[in-house]
CSV table of C-alpha atoms in Angstrom, one decimal:
chain,number,residue,atom,x,y,z
A,1388,MET,CA,9.4,36.5,80.4
A,1389,ARG,CA,9.8,35.4,84.0
A,1390,GLY,CA,13.0,34.5,85.6
A,1391,ARG,CA,12.4,30.8,85.2
A,1392,PRO,CA,11.2,28.4,82.6
A,1393,ALA,CA,7.5,28.1,81.8
A,1394,GLY,CA,5.7,25.2,83.4
A,1395,GLU,CA,6.9,25.6,86.9
A,1396,GLY,CA,6.4,22.6,89.1
A,1397,ALA,CA,5.8,20.2,86.2
A,1398,GLY,CA,5.0,16.7,87.2
A,1399,GLY,CA,3.1,17.1,90.4
A,1400,GLY,CA,3.4,16.0,94.0
A,1401,PRO,CA,5.1,12.9,95.2
A,1402,GLY,CA,2.4,10.9,93.6
A,1403,LYS,CA,2.2,10.2,90.0
A,1404,GLY,CA,-0.4,10.6,87.3
A,1405,ALA,CA,-1.9,8.3,84.7
A,1406,GLY,CA,0.6,8.6,81.9
A,1407,THR,CA,3.5,10.9,82.0
A,1408,PRO,CA,4.4,13.6,79.5
A,1409,GLY,CA,7.2,11.2,78.4
A,1410,GLY,CA,5.1,8.0,78.2
A,1411,GLY,CA,2.1,9.9,76.8
A,1412,ARG,CA,-0.5,7.4,78.0
A,1413,GLY,CA,-3.0,7.5,80.8
A,1414,TRP,CA,-5.5,4.6,81.3
A,1415,ALA,CA,-7.7,3.0,83.8
A,1416,GLY,CA,-8.1,-0.8,83.8
A,1417,SER,CA,-6.7,-3.9,85.3
A,1418,GLY,CA,-3.0,-3.8,86.1
A,1419,GLY,CA,-2.8,-0.1,85.5
A,1420,ASP,CA,0.3,1.7,84.5
A,1421,ARG,CA,1.4,4.3,87.1
A,1422,GLY,CA,3.5,6.5,84.9
A,1423,ALA,CA,4.2,10.2,85.6
A,1424,ALA,CA,6.1,11.8,88.5
A,1425,CYS,CA,6.1,9.0,91.0
A,1426,GLY,CA,5.7,5.4,89.7
A,1427,PRO,CA,6.1,2.0,91.3
A,1428,GLY,CA,9.7,2.8,92.2
A,1429,ASP,CA,8.5,5.4,94.6
A,1430,ARG,CA,6.1,3.2,96.4
A,1431,ALA,CA,6.7,0.1,98.6
A,1432,GLN,CA,3.6,-2.1,98.6
A,1433,LEU,CA,2.5,-5.0,100.8
A,1434,GLU,CA,0.4,-7.8,99.3
A,1435,VAL,CA,-2.7,-8.5,101.4
A,1436,PRO,CA,-4.3,-11.9,100.5
A,1437,ALA,CA,-8.1,-11.9,100.3
A,1438,GLU,CA,-9.8,-13.6,103.2
A,1439,GLY,CA,-12.4,-16.4,102.8
A,1440,GLY,CA,-11.2,-17.4,99.4
A,1441,GLY,CA,-12.4,-14.2,97.7
A,1442,HIS,CA,-16.0,-14.4,98.8
A,1443,PRO,CA,-18.0,-11.2,98.7
A,1444,VAL,CA,-17.7,-9.0,101.8
A,1445,ARG,CA,-20.9,-9.0,103.9
A,1446,GLY,CA,-22.8,-5.8,103.2
A,1447,ALA,CA,-21.0,-5.0,100.0
A,1448,VAL,CA,-22.8,-3.4,97.1
A,1449,VAL,CA,-22.5,-4.5,93.5
A,1450,VAL,CA,-22.0,-1.8,90.9
A,1451,ARG,CA,-22.4,-2.3,87.2
A,1452,SER,CA,-19.2,-1.7,85.3
A,1453,GLY,CA,-21.1,0.1,82.6
A,1454,SER,CA,-22.2,2.8,84.9
A,1455,VAL,CA,-18.7,3.3,86.2
A,1456,GLU,CA,-17.3,3.5,82.7
A,1457,ALA,CA,-19.8,6.1,81.6
A,1458,LEU,CA,-19.1,8.2,84.6
A,1459,LEU,CA,-15.4,7.9,84.2
A,1460,ARG,CA,-15.6,8.9,80.5
A,1461,ASP,CA,-17.6,11.9,81.6
A,1462,LEU,CA,-15.0,12.9,84.2
A,1463,VAL,CA,-12.1,12.4,81.8
A,1464,SER,CA,-13.9,14.6,79.2
A,1465,ILE,CA,-13.6,17.6,81.6
A,1466,PRO,CA,-10.1,19.0,81.6
A,1467,SER,CA,-8.6,19.6,85.0
A,1468,VAL,CA,-4.9,20.0,84.4
A,1469,ASN,CA,-3.2,21.8,87.4
A,1470,PRO,CA,-2.8,25.3,86.1
A,1471,ALA,CA,0.7,25.5,87.7
A,1472,LEU,CA,1.8,23.1,85.0
A,1473,GLY,CA,1.1,25.7,82.3
A,1474,GLU,CA,-2.2,24.3,80.9
A,1475,GLY,CA,-5.8,25.0,81.5
A,1476,SER,CA,-7.7,26.8,84.2
A,1477,GLY,CA,-7.8,24.2,86.9
A,1478,GLU,CA,-10.3,22.0,88.6
A,1479,GLY,CA,-13.4,24.3,88.9
A,1480,GLU,CA,-15.6,22.7,86.2
A,1481,LEU,CA,-14.8,19.2,87.3
A,1482,ALA,CA,-15.5,20.1,90.9
A,1483,ARG,CA,-19.0,21.4,90.0
A,1484,ARG,CA,-19.6,18.1,88.0
A,1485,VAL,CA,-18.6,16.0,91.0
A,1486,ALA,CA,-20.7,18.2,93.3
A,1487,ASP,CA,-23.8,17.7,91.1
A,1488,GLU,CA,-23.3,13.9,91.2
A,1489,LEU,CA,-23.2,14.0,95.0
A,1490,ARG,CA,-26.3,16.1,95.2
A,1491,GLU,CA,-28.2,13.7,93.0
A,1492,LEU,CA,-27.6,10.9,95.4
A,1493,GLY,CA,-28.8,13.0,98.3
A,1494,ALA,CA,-25.6,14.1,100.0
A,1495,GLU,CA,-25.1,17.4,101.8
A,1496,VAL,CA,-22.5,19.1,99.5
A,1497,TRP,CA,-20.4,22.3,99.7
A,1498,LEU,CA,-17.5,23.7,97.7
A,1499,GLU,CA,-14.6,25.1,99.7
A,1500,GLU,CA,-12.4,27.4,97.6
A,1501,VAL,CA,-8.8,26.6,98.4
A,1502,LEU,CA,-7.2,28.5,95.6
A,1503,PRO,CA,-8.8,31.1,93.3
A,1504,GLY,CA,-11.5,29.3,91.3
A,1505,ARG,CA,-10.2,25.9,92.5
A,1506,PRO,CA,-12.5,24.4,95.2
A,1507,ASN,CA,-12.4,21.2,97.2
A,1508,VAL,CA,-15.7,19.3,97.0
A,1509,LEU,CA,-16.9,18.1,100.4
A,1510,ALA,CA,-19.9,16.1,101.1
A,1511,HIS,CA,-21.6,14.1,103.9
A,1512,VAL,CA,-24.1,11.3,103.4
A,1513,GLY,CA,-25.4,8.7,105.9
A,1514,ASP,CA,-26.7,9.1,109.5
A,1515,ASN,CA,-25.5,6.0,111.3
A,1516,GLY,CA,-22.5,3.8,111.8
A,1517,PRO,CA,-18.8,4.4,111.7
A,1518,ARG,CA,-17.3,7.4,110.0
A,1519,LEU,CA,-15.6,6.8,106.7
A,1520,LEU,CA,-13.6,9.2,104.6
A,1521,LEU,CA,-13.5,8.7,100.8
A,1522,SER,CA,-11.0,10.9,99.0
A,1523,ALA,CA,-9.4,11.4,95.6
A,1524,HIS,CA,-8.0,14.4,93.8
A,1525,LEU,CA,-9.4,16.4,91.0
A,1526,ASP,CA,-6.3,17.8,89.2
A,1527,THR,CA,-4.1,16.0,86.7
A,1528,VAL,CA,-0.7,16.5,85.2
A,1529,GLN,CA,-0.3,18.2,81.8
A,1530,THR,CA,-1.2,16.6,78.4
A,1531,ALA,CA,1.9,17.5,76.4
A,1532,GLY,CA,3.4,14.5,74.7
A,1533,MET,CA,0.4,12.2,75.0
A,1534,SER,CA,-0.1,9.7,72.2
A,1535,VAL,CA,-3.9,9.5,72.7
A,1536,ALA,CA,-6.6,12.1,72.8
A,1537,PRO,CA,-6.4,13.4,76.3
A,1538,PHE,CA,-10.1,14.0,76.9
A,1539,ALA,CA,-11.9,11.5,74.6
A,1540,GLY,CA,-12.1,8.6,77.1
A,1541,GLU,CA,-11.5,6.1,74.3
A,1542,VAL,CA,-12.0,2.4,75.4
A,1543,ARG,CA,-9.7,-0.2,73.9
A,1544,HIS,CA,-9.3,-3.8,75.0
A,1545,GLY,CA,-10.9,-3.2,78.4
A,1546,ARG,CA,-9.0,0.0,79.2
A,1547,LEU,CA,-10.2,3.6,79.1
A,1548,TYR,CA,-7.6,6.1,77.9
A,1549,GLY,CA,-7.3,9.7,78.8
A,1550,ARG,CA,-5.5,12.2,81.0
A,1551,GLY,CA,-6.4,11.4,84.6
A,1552,ALA,CA,-8.2,8.2,83.7
A,1553,CYS,CA,-6.1,6.3,86.2
A,1554,ASP,CA,-4.9,9.1,88.5
A,1555,THR,CA,-7.4,9.6,90.0
A,1556,LYS,CA,-10.6,10.0,88.0
A,1557,ALA,CA,-11.1,6.3,88.0
A,1558,SER,CA,-11.1,6.4,91.8
A,1559,LEU,CA,-13.6,9.3,91.8
A,1560,ALA,CA,-15.9,7.4,89.4
A,1561,ALA,CA,-15.7,4.1,91.5
A,1562,MET,CA,-16.3,5.9,94.8
A,1563,LEU,CA,-19.2,8.0,93.4
A,1564,ALA,CA,-20.8,5.0,91.7
A,1565,SER,CA,-20.4,2.8,94.8
A,1566,LEU,CA,-21.8,5.5,97.0
A,1567,ARG,CA,-24.8,6.0,94.7
A,1568,GLU,CA,-25.6,2.3,94.6
A,1569,ALA,CA,-25.2,2.0,98.4
A,1570,VAL,CA,-27.7,4.9,98.9
A,1571,ARG,CA,-30.1,3.6,96.3
A,1572,SER,CA,-30.2,0.0,97.7
A,1573,GLY,CA,-30.5,1.2,101.3
A,1574,ARG,CA,-27.3,-0.6,102.2
A,1575,LEU,CA,-25.2,2.4,103.3
A,1576,SER,CA,-24.2,1.4,106.8
A,1577,CYS,CA,-21.8,4.2,107.7
A,1578,ARG,CA,-21.4,7.9,107.7
A,1579,VAL,CA,-19.4,9.0,104.7
A,1580,THR,CA,-17.4,12.1,104.3
A,1581,PHE,CA,-16.5,12.6,100.6
A,1582,ALA,CA,-13.6,14.8,99.7
A,1583,ALA,CA,-12.5,15.6,96.1
A,1584,LEU,CA,-9.3,17.7,96.4
A,1585,VAL,CA,-7.5,20.2,94.3
A,1586,ASP,CA,-3.7,20.7,93.7
A,1587,GLU,CA,-2.4,17.2,94.6
A,1588,GLU,CA,-0.1,17.3,91.6
A,1589,VAL,CA,1.9,20.4,92.7
A,1590,GLY,CA,1.4,21.9,96.2
A,1591,PHE,CA,-1.1,19.7,98.1
A,1592,ALA,CA,-3.2,22.8,98.9
A,1593,GLY,CA,-6.4,20.8,98.9
A,1594,SER,CA,-5.0,18.1,101.1
A,1595,LYS,CA,-3.6,20.7,103.5
A,1596,ALA,CA,-7.0,22.4,103.7
A,1597,LEU,CA,-8.7,19.1,104.5
A,1598,ALA,CA,-6.2,18.2,107.1
A,1599,ALA,CA,-6.5,21.7,108.7
A,1600,SER,CA,-10.3,21.0,109.2
A,1601,ARG,CA,-9.4,17.9,111.3
A,1602,PRO,CA,-12.2,15.6,110.0
A,1603,GLN,CA,-13.3,13.2,112.6
A,1604,VAL,CA,-13.4,9.7,111.0
A,1605,ASP,CA,-12.8,6.1,111.9
A,1606,GLY,CA,-11.3,5.1,108.6
A,1607,ALA,CA,-10.3,6.4,105.3
A,1608,VAL,CA,-9.8,5.3,101.7
A,1609,PHE,CA,-7.6,7.4,99.4
A,1610,GLY,CA,-8.0,6.9,95.7
A,1611,GLU,CA,-4.3,6.7,94.7
A,1612,PRO,CA,-3.7,3.9,92.1
A,1613,THR,CA,-1.8,1.1,93.9
A,1614,ASP,CA,-3.5,-2.0,92.4
A,1615,LEU,CA,-5.3,-2.3,95.7
A,1616,ARG,CA,-2.1,-3.1,97.6
A,1617,LEU,CA,-1.2,-1.4,100.9
A,1618,VAL,CA,1.5,1.2,100.6
A,1619,VAL,CA,3.8,1.0,103.6
A,1620,ALA,CA,6.5,3.5,102.5
A,1621,HIS,CA,6.8,6.3,99.9
A,1622,LYS,CA,9.6,8.4,98.7
A,1623,GLY,CA,9.4,12.2,99.2
A,1624,VAL,CA,10.3,14.8,96.7
A,1625,MET,CA,12.3,18.1,96.6
A,1626,ARG,CA,12.1,20.4,93.6
A,1627,PHE,CA,14.1,23.5,92.7
A,1628,TYR,CA,15.8,25.5,89.9
A,1629,VAL,CA,19.4,26.0,89.1
A,1630,ARG,CA,20.5,28.9,86.9
A,1631,THR,CA,23.8,29.7,85.1
A,1632,VAL,CA,24.4,33.3,84.3
A,1633,GLY,CA,26.9,34.3,81.6
A,1634,ARG,CA,27.3,37.3,79.3
A,1635,ALA,CA,25.4,37.9,76.0
A,1636,ALA,CA,27.3,38.6,72.8
A,1637,HIS,CA,26.7,38.2,69.0
A,1638,SER,CA,27.2,34.6,67.9
A,1639,ALA,CA,29.8,35.8,65.3
A,1640,THR,CA,32.0,36.9,68.2
A,1641,PRO,CA,31.4,34.3,70.9
A,1642,GLN,CA,34.7,35.0,72.5
A,1643,LEU,CA,33.2,38.3,73.8
A,1644,GLY,CA,30.5,36.5,75.7
A,1645,VAL,CA,30.1,33.8,78.3
A,1646,ASN,CA,27.8,31.0,77.2
A,1647,ALA,CA,25.4,30.1,80.0
A,1648,ILE,CA,24.2,26.9,78.2
A,1649,GLU,CA,27.8,25.6,78.0
A,1650,GLY,CA,28.2,26.4,81.7
A,1651,MET,CA,25.1,24.4,82.5
A,1652,LEU,CA,26.3,21.5,80.4
A,1653,GLY,CA,29.4,21.4,82.5
A,1654,ILE,CA,27.5,20.9,85.8
A,1655,ALA,CA,24.5,18.9,84.5
A,1656,GLY,CA,26.1,15.6,85.3
A,1657,LEU,CA,26.7,16.7,88.9
A,1658,LEU,CA,23.1,17.8,89.2
A,1659,SER,CA,21.8,14.4,88.1
A,1660,THR,CA,23.9,12.2,90.3
A,1661,VAL,CA,23.5,11.2,93.9
A,1662,PRO,CA,27.0,11.1,95.3
A,1663,GLU,CA,28.5,8.0,97.0
A,1664,PRO,CA,28.1,6.7,99.5
A,1665,ARG,CA,24.4,6.7,98.7
A,1666,PRO,CA,21.9,6.1,101.5
A,1667,GLU,CA,19.7,3.0,101.1
A,1668,HIS,CA,16.3,2.2,102.4
A,1669,PRO,CA,15.5,-1.5,102.9
A,1670,VAL,CA,12.3,-1.2,100.9
A,1671,LEU,CA,12.5,1.9,98.7
A,1672,GLY,CA,16.2,1.5,97.8
A,1673,ALA,CA,18.4,4.6,97.1
A,1674,PRO,CA,17.3,8.2,96.5
A,1675,THR,CA,17.3,9.5,92.9
A,1676,VAL,CA,17.7,12.8,91.2
A,1677,CYS,CA,16.8,13.9,87.7
A,1678,VAL,CA,17.1,17.1,85.6
A,1679,THR,CA,13.5,17.3,84.2
A,1680,GLU,CA,13.4,20.7,82.3
A,1681,ILE,CA,15.9,23.0,80.6
A,1682,GLN,CA,15.6,26.4,79.0
A,1683,GLY,CA,18.1,28.9,77.8
A,1684,GLY,CA,19.0,31.4,75.1
A,1685,VAL,CA,17.1,34.3,73.6
A,1686,GLY,CA,17.9,34.0,69.9
A,1687,ARG,CA,19.7,32.0,67.2
A,1688,ASN,CA,22.4,34.6,66.8
A,1689,THR,CA,23.1,35.4,70.4
A,1690,VAL,CA,25.4,33.9,72.9
A,1691,PRO,CA,23.0,32.9,75.7
A,1692,ASP,CA,23.5,34.7,79.0
A,1693,ARG,CA,20.9,32.6,81.0
A,1694,CYS,CA,20.1,28.9,81.3
A,1695,TRP,CA,17.8,27.3,83.8
A,1696,VAL,CA,17.2,23.6,84.7
A,1697,HIS,CA,14.6,22.1,87.0
A,1698,VAL,CA,15.8,19.4,89.4
A,1699,ASP,CA,13.6,16.7,90.9
A,1700,ARG,CA,15.3,14.9,93.9
A,1701,ARG,CA,13.4,12.0,95.4
A,1702,LEU,CA,13.9,11.5,99.2
A,1703,ILE,CA,13.9,8.4,101.3
A,1704,PRO,CA,12.9,8.2,104.9
A,1705,GLY,CA,15.5,9.8,107.2
A,1706,GLU,CA,16.6,12.4,104.6
A,1707,ASP,CA,16.1,16.1,105.3
A,1708,GLY,CA,15.2,17.9,102.0
A,1709,GLU,CA,16.8,21.3,102.9
A,1710,ALA,CA,20.0,19.6,104.0
A,1711,VAL,CA,20.1,17.5,100.8
A,1712,TRP,CA,19.7,20.7,98.8
A,1713,ALA,CA,22.4,22.5,100.6
A,1714,ALA,CA,24.8,19.6,100.2
A,1715,LEU,CA,24.1,19.4,96.5
A,1716,ARG,CA,24.6,23.2,96.1
A,1717,ASP,CA,27.9,23.1,97.9
A,1718,ARG,CA,29.1,20.1,95.9
A,1719,VAL,CA,28.2,21.7,92.5
A,1720,CYS,CA,29.3,25.2,93.3
A,1721,GLY,CA,32.6,24.0,94.8
A,1722,SER,CA,33.4,21.7,91.9
A,1723,GLU,CA,36.2,22.2,89.4
A,1724,ARG,CA,33.5,22.3,86.6
A,1725,ALA,CA,31.8,25.3,88.2
A,1726,ARG,CA,35.1,27.1,88.8
A,1727,ARG,CA,36.1,26.7,85.1
A,1728,PHE,CA,32.8,28.5,84.1
A,1729,ALA,CA,33.5,32.2,83.7
A,1730,GLY,CA,29.9,33.1,84.7
A,1731,SER,CA,28.0,32.2,87.9
A,1732,VAL,CA,26.0,29.2,89.1
A,1733,GLU,CA,22.9,30.1,91.2
A,1734,PHE,CA,20.7,27.7,93.2
A,1735,GLU,CA,17.1,28.8,93.9
A,1736,ARG,CA,15.8,27.5,97.2
A,1737,PRO,CA,13.4,24.6,96.9
A,1738,TYR,CA,9.8,25.6,96.1
A,1739,LEU,CA,8.6,22.1,97.1
A,1740,VAL,CA,9.8,19.8,99.9
A,1741,ALA,CA,7.6,16.9,100.7
A,1742,PRO,CA,9.2,14.4,103.1
A,1743,ALA,CA,9.3,10.7,102.6
A,1744,MET,CA,6.9,8.6,104.6
A,1745,GLU,CA,6.9,5.1,106.0
A,1746,THR,CA,4.7,3.1,108.4
A,1747,PRO,CA,6.6,1.4,111.2
A,1748,GLY,CA,6.5,-2.4,111.1
A,1749,SER,CA,5.0,-2.4,114.6
A,1750,ALA,CA,2.0,-0.2,113.6
A,1751,TRP,CA,-1.4,-1.8,114.3
A,1752,VAL,CA,-3.1,0.0,111.4
A,1753,LEU,CA,-2.0,1.0,107.9
């Protein structure tokens, strides 16, 4: 057994996922539920009214919903749970399926392995016009706790249910179907770079690889589910483990041991509270913190000598993740509750720090 609970990194990147392990649902449809690690509370959105009374955009293509639904069901049927979350083997099979779809419409396609067996799918199509990047991610969060079959793609009342249906296989299906129709109809009026990325839910390895290649584009559409509203600010995230270490003993003589679970219970309230005065962002509000996993003990008749918790701290613009972690560590370890525990409290350094983001109000483009 490793020195931390199974399922390291559960929940993914700052962004979200269709259906959380807690809510158990993931769907694509109108008014979609964000769910998972980073829901509406982590995003500040700006409504943009349609121009011209909602008339079709000049040069737009019309895609039959049935073709999108069939493609989405196909993509949902291919498991692509991020392997860092303790399930599955990653995005490889889905990447090959997306690559095949792109080849069929005549794109130049290649797979760029970012992590072992986990490639980004990159493609170019179109010879003239402005350069447009279309991007969505291939991986999903885990399926534990879902109340629907995760890979069946069941349609009920106009919504398709399954892991990743909303985040972001619906975006992949919509982009692929639109691109296919634009090519078929001869109405593709730009040069498209298509990027389907791995590891968005944990470490952003696919996004980092794409950024490192410095793609030259004039505009970009990223397939995160936002109900087609512009996102002008977004919370960041910091994730780390805290461990209490005690002393094992037989449960018939607990006085001879030091119970690590009891020690953790003593400090859990401090780990899940942002101390006053809490900083506030005018759009995102206050930062939050949550204990999201716990594991401890080795047997029913043994005083536990180890207990771990996983802490998820959401950051607002202006906060430094490492400084926040150090302040929380000092607050907990210097507390009376920690001093009363006969064992030790140990903070692991954050394995993920993703800063918050916001677009200045003076920006000319979002």
